[in-house]
Tab-separated table of C-alpha atoms in Angstrom:
chain	number	residue	atom	x	y	z
A	1164	MET	CA	-65.520	36.927	-14.435
A	1165	ASP	CA	-65.901	33.805	-12.536
A	1166	PRO	CA	-62.568	31.896	-11.562
A	1167	PRO	CA	-62.087	28.752	-13.480
A	1168	VAL	CA	-63.343	25.669	-11.629
A	1169	THR	CA	-60.301	23.418	-10.807
A	1170	PRO	CA	-61.259	19.820	-11.310
A	1171	PRO	CA	-60.580	17.376	-8.473
A	1172	THR	CA	-57.173	15.876	-8.392
A	1173	ALA	CA	-56.603	12.128	-8.586
A	1174	ASP	CA	-55.614	12.159	-4.911
A	1175	ALA	CA	-58.698	13.644	-3.689
A	1176	SER	CA	-60.774	11.324	-5.961
A	1177	SER	CA	-58.859	8.338	-4.556
A	1178	GLU	CA	-59.303	9.457	-0.930
A	1179	ARG	CA	-62.989	9.985	-1.428
A	1180	GLN	CA	-63.257	6.459	-2.836
A	1181	GLY	CA	-61.344	5.142	-0.042
A	1182	ARG	CA	-63.500	6.833	2.358
A	1183	GLY	CA	-66.659	5.350	0.711
A	1184	ARG	CA	-65.246	1.808	0.599
A	1185	ARG	CA	-64.507	2.005	4.413
A	1186	THR	CA	-67.931	3.406	5.133
A	1187	LEU	CA	-69.481	0.539	3.008
A	1188	ALA	CA	-67.423	-1.995	4.983
A	1189	VAL	CA	-68.372	-0.730	8.200
A	1190	ALA	CA	-71.993	-0.667	7.209
A	1191	ARG	CA	-71.868	-4.210	5.829
A	1192	ALA	CA	-70.182	-5.498	9.066
A	1193	ALA	CA	-72.735	-3.612	11.316
A	1194	VAL	CA	-75.743	-5.085	9.410
A	1195	GLY	CA	-73.929	-8.818	8.993
A	1196	ALA	CA	-72.692	-8.728	12.620
A	1197	PRO	CA	-75.760	-10.716	14.069
A	1198	PHE	CA	-75.302	-13.554	11.535
A	1199	THR	CA	-71.768	-14.499	12.010
A	1200	ARG	CA	-70.771	-17.865	13.556
A	1201	ARG	CA	-68.943	-15.904	16.276
A	1202	GLN	CA	-71.857	-14.098	17.455
A	1203	LEU	CA	-73.920	-17.355	17.524
A	1204	ARG	CA	-71.114	-18.998	19.584
A	1205	GLU	CA	-71.129	-15.854	21.899
A	1206	LEU	CA	-74.838	-16.220	22.207
A	1207	SER	CA	-74.666	-19.975	23.085
A	1208	PHE	CA	-72.051	-19.167	25.690
A	1209	CYS	CA	-74.389	-16.714	27.443
A	1210	LEU	CA	-77.387	-19.351	27.203
A	1211	ALA	CA	-75.061	-22.107	28.667
A	1212	GLY	CA	-73.676	-20.120	31.447
A	1213	LEU	CA	-77.009	-19.008	32.738
A	1214	PRO	CA	-77.435	-22.418	35.034
A	1215	PHE	CA	-73.875	-21.793	36.417
A	1216	THR	CA	-75.197	-18.191	37.624
A	1217	LEU	CA	-77.464	-20.086	40.030
A	1218	ILE	CA	-74.403	-21.915	41.641
A	1219	ASN	CA	-73.503	-18.916	43.384
A	1220	PRO	CA	-72.656	-18.322	47.129
A	1221	LEU	CA	-74.847	-15.355	47.461
A	1222	VAL	CA	-77.807	-17.205	45.743
A	1223	LEU	CA	-77.480	-20.234	47.816
A	1224	PHE	CA	-77.259	-18.252	51.071
A	1225	VAL	CA	-80.704	-16.647	50.016
A	1226	LEU	CA	-82.192	-20.035	49.238
A	1227	THR	CA	-80.715	-21.413	52.548
A	1228	VAL	CA	-82.528	-18.502	54.497
A	1229	ASP	CA	-85.639	-19.049	52.665
A	1230	ILE	CA	-85.802	-22.832	53.438
A	1231	ILE	CA	-85.130	-22.457	57.043
A	1232	TRP	CA	-87.591	-19.330	57.361
A	1233	PHE	CA	-90.187	-21.597	55.836
A	1234	VAL	CA	-89.514	-24.704	57.653
A	1235	VAL	CA	-89.285	-22.761	61.154
A	1236	ASP	CA	-91.775	-20.150	60.792
A	1237	GLY	CA	-94.007	-21.371	58.039
A	1238	GLY	CA	-93.129	-18.266	55.838
A	1239	ARG	CA	-94.579	-15.855	58.304
A	1240	GLY	CA	-92.873	-12.624	59.395
A	1241	ASN	CA	-89.273	-11.917	58.626
A	1242	PRO	CA	-86.134	-14.291	59.419
A	1243	SER	CA	-84.693	-14.015	62.812
A	1244	ALA	CA	-81.174	-13.478	63.739
A	1245	GLY	CA	-80.833	-17.018	64.943
A	1246	GLU	CA	-81.997	-18.339	61.446
A	1247	MET	CA	-79.604	-16.057	59.735
A	1248	ALA	CA	-76.626	-17.320	61.650
A	1249	VAL	CA	-77.844	-20.937	60.926
A	1250	ALA	CA	-78.188	-20.110	57.336
A	1251	CYS	CA	-74.522	-18.651	57.438
A	1252	ALA	CA	-73.305	-21.674	59.103
A	1253	CYS	CA	-74.881	-23.979	56.516
A	1254	GLN	CA	-73.439	-21.903	53.681
A	1255	GLY	CA	-70.020	-21.956	54.975
A	1256	LEU	CA	-70.268	-25.717	55.654
A	1257	LEU	CA	-71.499	-26.166	51.740
A	1258	LEU	CA	-68.481	-23.910	50.506
A	1259	MET	CA	-66.064	-26.068	52.529
A	1260	LEU	CA	-67.821	-29.206	51.086
A	1261	LEU	CA	-67.412	-27.902	47.615
A	1262	VAL	CA	-63.816	-26.885	47.982
A	1263	SER	CA	-62.742	-29.979	50.002
A	1264	THR	CA	-63.821	-32.384	47.340
A	1265	THR	CA	-63.501	-32.331	43.578
A	1266	ALA	CA	-66.668	-30.423	42.875
A	1267	ALA	CA	-65.427	-26.945	42.878
A	1268	ARG	CA	-62.640	-28.186	40.483
A	1269	ARG	CA	-65.060	-29.893	38.052
A	1270	LEU	CA	-67.328	-26.798	38.109
A	1271	GLY	CA	-64.248	-24.733	37.093
A	1272	SER	CA	-63.285	-27.461	34.368
A	1273	LEU	CA	-66.775	-27.035	32.958
A	1274	GLN	CA	-66.487	-23.337	32.717
A	1275	ARG	CA	-63.063	-23.603	31.044
A	1276	LEU	CA	-64.491	-26.081	28.639
A	1277	LEU	CA	-67.379	-23.626	27.650
A	1278	ALA	CA	-64.845	-20.942	27.316
A	1279	THR	CA	-62.634	-23.072	24.925
A	1280	ARG	CA	-65.263	-24.555	22.590
A	1281	LEU	CA	-67.580	-21.464	22.468
A	1282	LEU	CA	-65.276	-18.416	22.832
A	1283	GLY	CA	-61.951	-19.744	21.687
A	1284	THR	CA	-60.396	-18.835	25.065
A	1285	ARG	CA	-58.007	-21.515	26.021
A	1286	VAL	CA	-57.144	-21.376	29.621
A	1287	GLY	CA	-54.691	-23.777	31.473
A	1288	GLU	CA	-55.627	-26.071	34.363
A	1289	PRO	CA	-54.763	-25.090	37.814
A	1290	PRO	CA	-51.978	-27.137	39.597
A	1291	PRO	CA	-52.849	-30.763	40.625
A	1292	VAL	CA	-53.685	-31.702	44.015
A	1293	ARG	CA	-50.553	-31.859	46.369
A	1294	ARG	CA	-49.344	-35.440	47.357
A	1295	ARG	CA	-48.358	-36.658	50.815
A	1296	PRO	CA	-44.588	-37.556	51.003
A	1297	GLY	CA	-44.183	-41.042	49.853
A	1298	GLY	CA	-46.450	-40.673	46.839
A	1299	ARG	CA	-49.885	-41.108	48.414
A	1300	ALA	CA	-52.480	-38.658	47.364
A	1301	TRP	CA	-54.831	-36.839	49.932
A	1302	SER	CA	-58.489	-38.090	49.880
A	1303	GLY	CA	-59.376	-34.781	48.369
A	1304	PRO	CA	-57.921	-31.321	47.561
A	1305	GLY	CA	-58.795	-30.232	51.206
A	1306	LEU	CA	-59.745	-26.810	52.578
A	1307	GLY	CA	-56.192	-25.297	51.600
A	1308	ASP	CA	-57.108	-25.951	47.849
A	1309	VAL	CA	-56.391	-22.351	46.400
A	1310	ALA	CA	-57.812	-23.546	43.047
A	1311	GLY	CA	-61.358	-24.518	44.555
A	1312	TRP	CA	-61.453	-21.161	46.459
A	1313	ARG	CA	-60.600	-19.363	43.161
A	1314	VAL	CA	-63.732	-21.223	41.545
A	1315	MET	CA	-65.974	-19.993	44.316
A	1316	ALA	CA	-64.632	-16.401	43.843
A	1317	TYR	CA	-65.406	-16.730	40.061
A	1318	GLN	CA	-68.962	-17.980	40.783
A	1319	LEU	CA	-69.749	-14.968	42.995
A	1320	ALA	CA	-68.384	-12.508	40.335
A	1321	LYS	CA	-70.594	-14.663	37.823
A	1322	LEU	CA	-73.791	-13.439	39.429
A	1323	PRO	CA	-73.615	-9.635	38.121
A	1324	VAL	CA	-72.060	-11.002	34.757
A	1325	GLY	CA	-74.673	-13.620	34.307
A	1326	LEU	CA	-77.339	-10.773	34.953
A	1327	VAL	CA	-75.696	-8.805	32.082
A	1328	GLU	CA	-75.552	-12.070	29.798
A	1329	LEU	CA	-79.332	-12.506	30.528
A	1330	TYR	CA	-79.857	-8.798	29.478
A	1331	ALA	CA	-77.750	-9.469	26.205
A	1332	VAL	CA	-79.893	-12.458	25.584
A	1333	PHE	CA	-83.052	-10.437	25.953
A	1334	PHE	CA	-81.761	-8.317	23.091
A	1335	TRP	CA	-81.681	-11.248	20.855
A	1336	VAL	CA	-84.933	-12.732	21.969
A	1337	GLY	CA	-86.766	-9.440	22.325
A	1338	GLY	CA	-85.516	-8.255	18.922
A	1339	LEU	CA	-86.614	-11.065	17.008
A	1340	VAL	CA	-90.063	-10.956	18.634
A	1341	ASN	CA	-90.553	-7.399	17.944
A	1342	LEU	CA	-89.339	-7.777	14.230
A	1343	SER	CA	-92.181	-10.361	13.728
A	1344	TYR	CA	-94.974	-8.068	14.687
A	1345	PRO	CA	-95.963	-7.056	11.256
A	1346	LEU	CA	-96.014	-10.911	10.196
A	1347	LEU	CA	-97.960	-12.188	13.104
A	1348	TRP	CA	-100.319	-9.288	13.600
A	1349	GLY	CA	-102.872	-10.761	11.147
A	1350	ALA	CA	-102.585	-14.105	12.756
A	1351	PHE	CA	-103.209	-13.043	16.159
A	1352	ARG	CA	-105.639	-10.102	15.807
A	1353	ASN	CA	-108.192	-11.818	13.486
A	1354	HIS	CA	-111.129	-10.651	15.871
A	1355	PRO	CA	-115.028	-10.110	14.856
A	1356	PRO	CA	-115.890	-6.670	14.138
A	1357	GLY	CA	-116.740	-4.533	16.827
A	1358	VAL	CA	-114.444	-6.285	19.412
A	1359	GLN	CA	-112.233	-3.846	21.118
A	1360	LEU	CA	-108.781	-5.549	22.035
A	1361	SER	CA	-106.171	-4.268	24.370
A	1362	PRO	CA	-103.018	-2.809	22.703
A	1363	VAL	CA	-100.092	-5.101	22.455
A	1364	PRO	CA	-96.870	-4.209	24.542
A	1365	VAL	CA	-93.586	-3.927	22.825
A	1366	PHE	CA	-90.628	-4.585	25.109
A	1367	THR	CA	-87.247	-2.588	24.553
A	1368	PRO	CA	-84.173	-2.691	26.743
A	1369	PHE	CA	-85.024	0.620	28.094
A	1370	GLY	CA	-88.225	-0.622	29.423
A	1371	LEU	CA	-86.451	-2.653	31.953
A	1372	PHE	CA	-84.888	0.380	33.474
A	1373	GLY	CA	-87.980	3.064	33.116
A	1374	ASP	CA	-90.766	3.797	30.711
A	1375	GLY	CA	-89.032	2.321	27.482
A	1376	THR	CA	-92.153	0.140	26.843
A	1377	PHE	CA	-94.784	1.280	24.292
A	1378	ARG	CA	-97.974	-0.199	23.142
A	1379	VAL	CA	-99.363	-1.078	19.353
A	1380	ALA	CA	-103.064	-0.993	18.790
A	1381	THR	CA	-102.897	-0.757	15.095
A	1382	PHE	CA	-101.099	-2.531	11.897
A	1383	PRO	CA	-99.170	0.396	10.913
A	1384	GLY	CA	-97.989	0.556	14.476
A	1385	THR	CA	-96.189	-2.766	14.107
A	1386	PHE	CA	-93.669	-1.313	12.011
A	1387	ALA	CA	-92.484	0.816	14.761
A	1388	ALA	CA	-92.188	-2.369	16.673
A	1389	ALA	CA	-90.253	-3.997	13.868
A	1390	ALA	CA	-88.001	-0.826	13.702
A	1391	ALA	CA	-87.391	-1.203	17.505
A	1392	GLY	CA	-86.465	-5.012	16.863
A	1393	ALA	CA	-84.136	-4.491	14.089
A	1394	ALA	CA	-82.264	-1.714	16.330
A	1395	MET	CA	-82.058	-4.401	19.138
A	1396	LEU	CA	-80.526	-6.951	16.808
A	1397	LEU	CA	-78.067	-4.668	15.515
A	1398	VAL	CA	-77.004	-3.582	18.898
A	1399	ALA	CA	-77.222	-7.303	20.332
A	1400	PRO	CA	-73.709	-8.554	19.032
A	1401	TRP	CA	-71.741	-5.780	20.540
A	1402	VAL	CA	-73.440	-6.014	23.950
A	1403	THR	CA	-73.179	-9.765	23.788
A	1404	ARG	CA	-69.307	-9.073	22.801
A	1405	ALA	CA	-68.692	-6.853	25.735
A	1406	VAL	CA	-70.078	-9.177	28.268
A	1407	THR	CA	-68.544	-12.213	27.147
A	1408	SER	CA	-65.151	-10.508	27.028
A	1409	VAL	CA	-65.384	-9.510	30.728
A	1410	ASP	CA	-66.565	-13.220	31.492
A	1411	ALA	CA	-63.603	-14.543	29.486
A	1412	TRP	CA	-61.222	-12.111	31.448
A	1413	LEU	CA	-62.574	-13.562	34.814
A	1414	ILE	CA	-62.048	-17.008	33.688
A	1415	ARG	CA	-58.502	-16.382	32.599
A	1416	GLY	CA	-57.840	-14.643	36.031
A	1417	LEU	CA	-59.774	-16.911	38.322
A	1418	LEU	CA	-59.990	-20.329	36.853
A	1419	GLY	CA	-56.658	-20.744	35.205
A	1420	PRO	CA	-53.301	-21.115	37.161
A	1421	GLY	CA	-52.116	-18.290	39.071
A	1422	ARG	CA	-49.126	-16.170	38.068
A	1423	LEU	CA	-46.699	-18.149	40.291
A	1424	ALA	CA	-48.185	-21.585	39.500
A	1425	GLN	CA	-47.915	-20.729	35.774
A	1426	ARG	CA	-44.451	-19.569	36.018
A	1427	VAL	CA	-43.484	-22.806	37.981
A	1428	HIS	CA	-45.135	-24.929	35.443
A	1429	ASP	CA	-43.389	-23.026	32.611
A	1430	LEU	CA	-40.222	-23.506	34.436
A	1431	GLU	CA	-40.859	-27.249	34.937
A	1432	LEU	CA	-41.796	-27.478	31.257
A	1433	THR	CA	-38.572	-25.624	30.143
A	1434	ARG	CA	-36.557	-27.849	32.220
A	1435	ALA	CA	-37.970	-30.968	30.908
A	1436	LEU	CA	-37.251	-29.547	27.353
A	1437	ALA	CA	-33.707	-28.679	28.059
A	1438	VAL	CA	-33.072	-32.205	29.522
A	1439	ASP	CA	-35.048	-34.007	26.395
A	1440	ASP	CA	-32.769	-31.724	24.005
A	1441	SER	CA	-29.525	-32.330	25.693
A	1442	ALA	CA	-30.527	-36.225	25.925
A	1443	ALA	CA	-31.363	-35.991	22.063
A	1444	MET	CA	-28.033	-34.184	21.253
A	1445	LEU	CA	-26.118	-36.897	23.079
A	1446	ARG	CA	-28.028	-39.698	21.366
A	1447	ARG	CA	-27.415	-37.948	17.951
A	1448	LEU	CA	-23.584	-37.681	18.711
A	1449	GLU	CA	-23.339	-41.092	19.732
A	1450	ARG	CA	-25.033	-42.223	16.601
A	1451	ASP	CA	-22.762	-40.349	14.247
A	1452	LEU	CA	-19.609	-41.334	16.036
A	1453	HIS	CA	-20.638	-44.919	16.054
A	1454	ASP	CA	-21.836	-44.998	12.441
A	1455	GLY	CA	-19.124	-42.671	10.914
A	1456	ALA	CA	-15.990	-41.698	12.515
A	1457	GLN	CA	-15.519	-44.907	14.782
A	1458	ILE	CA	-16.045	-47.099	11.620
A	1459	ARG	CA	-13.714	-45.109	9.737
A	1460	LEU	CA	-10.927	-45.134	12.508
A	1461	ALA	CA	-11.523	-48.945	12.987
A	1462	THR	CA	-10.851	-49.390	9.184
A	1463	LEU	CA	-7.723	-47.220	9.412
A	1464	ALA	CA	-6.216	-49.351	12.328
A	1465	MET	CA	-6.963	-52.537	10.384
A	1466	ASN	CA	-5.398	-50.985	7.200
A	1467	LEU	CA	-2.216	-50.189	9.294
A	1468	GLY	CA	-1.908	-53.426	10.670
A	1469	MET	CA	-2.297	-55.051	7.231
A	1470	ALA	CA	0.372	-52.817	5.955
A	1471	ARG	CA	2.942	-53.628	8.710
A	1472	GLU	CA	2.354	-57.366	7.894
A	1473	LYS	CA	3.099	-56.611	4.297
A	1474	LEU	CA	6.142	-54.679	5.172
A	1475	GLY	CA	7.529	-57.904	7.331
A	1476	ASP	CA	9.862	-57.986	10.185
A	1477	GLY	CA	12.992	-56.660	8.546
A	1478	GLY	CA	15.156	-56.683	5.304
A	1479	GLU	CA	13.463	-56.409	1.959
A	1480	VAL	CA	9.647	-55.699	1.561
A	1481	PRO	CA	7.924	-58.703	0.368
A	1482	ASP	CA	4.953	-56.956	-1.393
A	1483	ALA	CA	5.832	-53.239	-1.494
A	1484	ALA	CA	2.958	-52.481	-3.976
A	1485	ALA	CA	0.225	-54.082	-1.642
A	1486	ALA	CA	1.795	-52.014	1.264
A	1487	ARG	CA	1.553	-48.815	-0.468
A	1488	GLU	CA	-2.034	-49.436	-1.317
A	1489	LEU	CA	-2.772	-50.288	2.259
A	1490	VAL	CA	-1.086	-47.050	3.511
A	1491	ASP	CA	-2.909	-44.956	0.848
A	1492	ALA	CA	-6.176	-46.394	2.036
A	1493	ALA	CA	-5.281	-45.697	5.588
A	1494	ILE	CA	-4.630	-42.110	4.619
A	1495	ARG	CA	-7.955	-41.551	2.975
A	1496	GLY	CA	-9.695	-43.286	5.950
A	1497	ALA	CA	-7.981	-40.733	8.364
A	1498	LYS	CA	-8.954	-37.841	6.063
A	1499	ASP	CA	-12.705	-38.865	5.790
A	1500	ALA	CA	-12.685	-39.389	9.657
A	1501	LEU	CA	-11.176	-36.052	10.328
A	1502	GLY	CA	-13.820	-34.573	8.085
A	1503	GLU	CA	-16.753	-36.310	9.825
A	1504	LEU	CA	-15.415	-35.204	13.205
A	1505	ARG	CA	-15.219	-31.576	11.938
A	1506	GLY	CA	-18.774	-32.038	10.847
A	1507	LEU	CA	-19.662	-32.952	14.162
A	1508	VAL	CA	-17.971	-29.987	15.783
A	1509	ARG	CA	-19.750	-27.814	13.529
A	1510	GLY	CA	-23.153	-29.516	14.571
A	1511	ILE	CA	-22.363	-28.617	18.163
A	1512	HIS	CA	-21.128	-25.047	17.537
A	1513	PRO	CA	-20.320	-23.751	14.299
A	1514	PRO	CA	-16.890	-22.074	14.039
A	1515	VAL	CA	-18.629	-19.203	12.079
A	1516	LEU	CA	-20.428	-18.105	14.925
A	1517	ASP	CA	-17.174	-16.832	16.484
A	1518	ASN	CA	-17.576	-13.638	14.042
A	1519	GLY	CA	-21.199	-13.086	15.182
A	1520	LEU	CA	-24.680	-14.019	13.977
A	1521	ALA	CA	-24.789	-11.832	11.145
A	1522	ASP	CA	-21.803	-13.369	9.508
A	1523	ALA	CA	-23.207	-17.109	10.356
A	1524	LEU	CA	-26.597	-16.209	8.701
A	1525	ALA	CA	-24.747	-14.876	5.624
A	1526	SER	CA	-22.886	-18.119	5.266
A	1527	LEU	CA	-26.411	-19.916	5.379
A	1528	ALA	CA	-27.908	-17.437	2.787
A	1529	ALA	CA	-24.866	-17.951	0.584
A	1530	ASP	CA	-25.240	-21.929	0.610
A	1531	SER	CA	-29.324	-21.716	0.291
A	1532	ALA	CA	-30.669	-23.376	-2.961
A	1533	ILE	CA	-33.246	-20.738	-3.157
A	1534	PRO	CA	-32.003	-16.930	-3.537
A	1535	VAL	CA	-32.159	-15.223	0.085
A	1536	GLU	CA	-32.381	-11.632	0.865
A	1537	LEU	CA	-30.675	-11.067	4.137
A	1538	GLN	CA	-31.089	-8.090	6.568
A	1539	VAL	CA	-29.503	-8.202	10.165
A	1540	ASP	CA	-29.559	-5.419	12.444
A	1541	LEU	CA	-28.038	-6.306	15.817
A	1542	PRO	CA	-26.283	-3.477	17.678
A	1543	VAL	CA	-25.325	-5.694	20.508
A	1544	ARG	CA	-24.378	-9.347	20.208
A	1545	PRO	CA	-26.608	-11.881	21.800
A	1546	ALA	CA	-25.389	-14.500	24.331
A	1547	PRO	CA	-23.542	-17.363	22.641
A	1548	ALA	CA	-26.442	-19.845	23.489
A	1549	ILE	CA	-28.884	-17.563	22.014
A	1550	GLU	CA	-26.749	-17.154	18.928
A	1551	THR	CA	-26.479	-20.780	18.541
A	1552	ILE	CA	-30.200	-21.289	18.806
A	1553	ALA	CA	-30.847	-18.639	16.353
A	1554	TYR	CA	-28.498	-20.178	13.906
A	1555	PHE	CA	-29.845	-23.663	13.962
A	1556	CYS	CA	-33.419	-22.375	13.723
A	1557	ALA	CA	-32.452	-20.376	10.519
A	1558	ALA	CA	-30.578	-23.337	8.853
A	1559	GLU	CA	-33.678	-25.682	9.700
A	1560	LEU	CA	-36.167	-22.961	8.294
A	1561	LEU	CA	-34.153	-22.364	5.113
A	1562	ALA	CA	-33.656	-26.214	4.768
A	1563	ASN	CA	-37.479	-26.707	4.999
A	1564	ALA	CA	-38.342	-23.964	2.673
A	1565	ALA	CA	-35.800	-25.389	0.057
A	1566	LYS	CA	-37.442	-28.861	0.295
A	1567	HIS	CA	-41.245	-28.173	0.727
A	1568	SER	CA	-42.291	-24.584	-0.132
A	1569	LEU	CA	-41.662	-24.498	-4.081
A	1570	ALA	CA	-40.630	-20.903	-3.045
A	1571	ASN	CA	-38.715	-18.626	-5.479
A	1572	ALA	CA	-37.450	-16.189	-2.872
A	1573	ILE	CA	-36.631	-16.111	0.820
A	1574	ASP	CA	-36.396	-13.130	3.102
A	1575	VAL	CA	-34.481	-13.629	6.409
A	1576	ARG	CA	-34.444	-10.697	8.899
A	1577	GLY	CA	-32.848	-10.470	12.241
A	1578	VAL	CA	-33.588	-7.544	14.380
A	1579	GLU	CA	-33.338	-6.490	18.025
A	1580	HIS	CA	-36.644	-5.221	19.779
A	1581	ARG	CA	-36.561	-4.455	23.537
A	1582	ASP	CA	-33.921	-6.878	24.282
A	1583	VAL	CA	-35.580	-9.561	22.274
A	1584	LEU	CA	-33.917	-11.202	19.089
A	1585	LEU	CA	-36.713	-11.337	16.237
A	1586	LEU	CA	-35.455	-13.836	13.611
A	1587	SER	CA	-38.178	-14.142	10.810
A	1588	VAL	CA	-37.971	-16.313	7.657
A	1589	THR	CA	-40.442	-15.512	5.189
A	1590	ASP	CA	-40.891	-17.252	1.483
A	1591	ASP	CA	-43.310	-16.773	-1.076
A	1592	GLY	CA	-44.028	-20.605	-1.397
A	1593	THR	CA	-47.331	-22.402	-1.358
A	1594	GLY	CA	-48.066	-21.919	2.315
A	1595	GLY	CA	-50.102	-24.361	4.560
A	1596	VAL	CA	-47.365	-24.855	7.208
A	1597	GLU	CA	-48.773	-26.281	10.516
A	1598	SER	CA	-46.603	-26.331	13.658
A	1599	GLY	CA	-47.698	-30.068	14.316
A	1600	ARG	CA	-46.501	-31.383	11.101
A	1601	GLY	CA	-43.212	-32.539	10.731
A	1602	SER	CA	-40.557	-33.009	13.402
A	1603	GLY	CA	-38.354	-30.301	12.319
A	1604	LEU	CA	-40.803	-27.554	13.490
A	1605	ARG	CA	-41.587	-29.274	16.583
A	1606	GLY	CA	-37.941	-29.646	17.458
A	1607	LEU	CA	-37.334	-26.114	16.786
A	1608	THR	CA	-40.365	-25.209	19.286
A	1609	SER	CA	-38.859	-27.296	21.924
A	1610	ARG	CA	-35.418	-25.774	21.298
A	1611	VAL	CA	-36.745	-22.163	21.568
A	1612	ALA	CA	-38.847	-22.907	24.501
A	1613	VAL	CA	-35.759	-23.777	26.539
A	1614	VAL	CA	-34.790	-20.308	26.763
A	1615	ASP	CA	-38.427	-19.049	27.158
A	1616	GLY	CA	-38.550	-18.218	23.521
A	1617	ARG	CA	-41.406	-18.622	21.073
A	1618	LEU	CA	-42.146	-19.547	17.574
A	1619	THR	CA	-44.973	-18.235	15.676
A	1620	ILE	CA	-46.177	-19.379	12.171
A	1621	THR	CA	-48.339	-17.508	9.768
A	1622	SER	CA	-48.867	-19.633	6.516
A	1623	PRO	CA	-52.349	-19.389	4.935
A	1624	PRO	CA	-52.930	-21.859	2.029
A	1625	GLY	CA	-51.406	-20.218	-1.026
A	1626	GLY	CA	-48.632	-18.364	0.872
A	1627	PRO	CA	-46.687	-16.575	1.895
A	1628	THR	CA	-45.216	-18.191	4.847
A	1629	ARG	CA	-43.834	-16.465	7.563
A	1630	ILE	CA	-42.044	-18.013	10.640
A	1631	THR	CA	-40.742	-15.739	13.517
A	1632	VAL	CA	-38.573	-16.984	16.335
A	1633	GLU	CA	-38.501	-14.663	19.380
A	1634	LEU	CA	-35.462	-15.113	21.789
A	1635	PRO	CA	-34.162	-13.362	24.800
A	1636	PHE	CA	-30.865	-11.606	24.173
A	1637	ARG	CA	-29.812	-13.275	27.334
A	1638	ALA	CA	-30.419	-17.020	28.274
């Protein structure tokens, strides 16, 4: 008797369905890859970069040798050693001319612009030209311009990369041509009966390196050419992606600022942000003191002076009731001024931070108008300056969520990861938050950047919104 057949379990069935969906998604991505905007931009980058491949020290050297050879020997024989030496000297002078002027820098700027517009690769500019003592600039960058020589190094490396980019373009062009063979066969092969025509070659990528080209002599054979063209179009996006990734890596490494220059730029920016943040805090304190506590203390002094006049110089008090009212007003003013001064102190350094960041975030969560789920896991306390920045970031983000997000719940998490404090505030609101909108987020970004921190925003339209603040544990 055969054993009973066990029906497949629900887990096995769902696993098969998941594999089927993943396979379908991969197939759909492979078929639709040539028709995405990203692939068209990468193809445009390959086409736009081909002219820059010719501005290459090696190519220019070969052209210089050919020109001298043609002028001196009329193109007969081989170039002599003297002609090669003259070509080397001309090539060196040309490179020095490109570097000593702004031509090399402008060439690098064009390459960075193409990478930004077509690949989405944003590369910072190299350091500016040094200046003479006294403020006068050099007439040009000079031969010591490292950025110009880095551009020349990129142009030298661009030659093999540009050839591979040309090979990637051939995938697209050859694929489209081969795919059109069945459609164009009748238009170009309409010859009279009895006329023998040569077979039509079908070029494939392998034909560039060996016997990879075949010929088509009949209409059914054109479908083999169409199949080859379809395969080339499916492979073309991945070849283009690979070569443009290498080119973008070269652009970041050679056309952008060097590591030391970038670090110096970051430190200068951090210093400027710190100075601006300190100046803004001083202006805010001066304004709060002038508009609040100073006025209340002035009113207190005036009330006390009027009360003394009511009390008189001695003997009986002429108007005791009015004196009592003035003293009461002075006491109220003193209490209000003391409250405002305490508020200013809390704005500089909240006393609750003395107990740690966890207790400070708990007090913010308790005062929030929207329910907050708080989770803090900090085995080691950060530096006091880092705790202060994290506290004010959390307070600003909670206030923004309460004002603008229309959220029903907020999740606040603070954890330590590899000596970095990760503070995230997530709400289930409407989303659509942008870093450039509103002075609050711009101010937080500047404050975080003072200690080499970073603020990232993930807020698609419709939500949820997740804002993460990364701060070093030590300032």
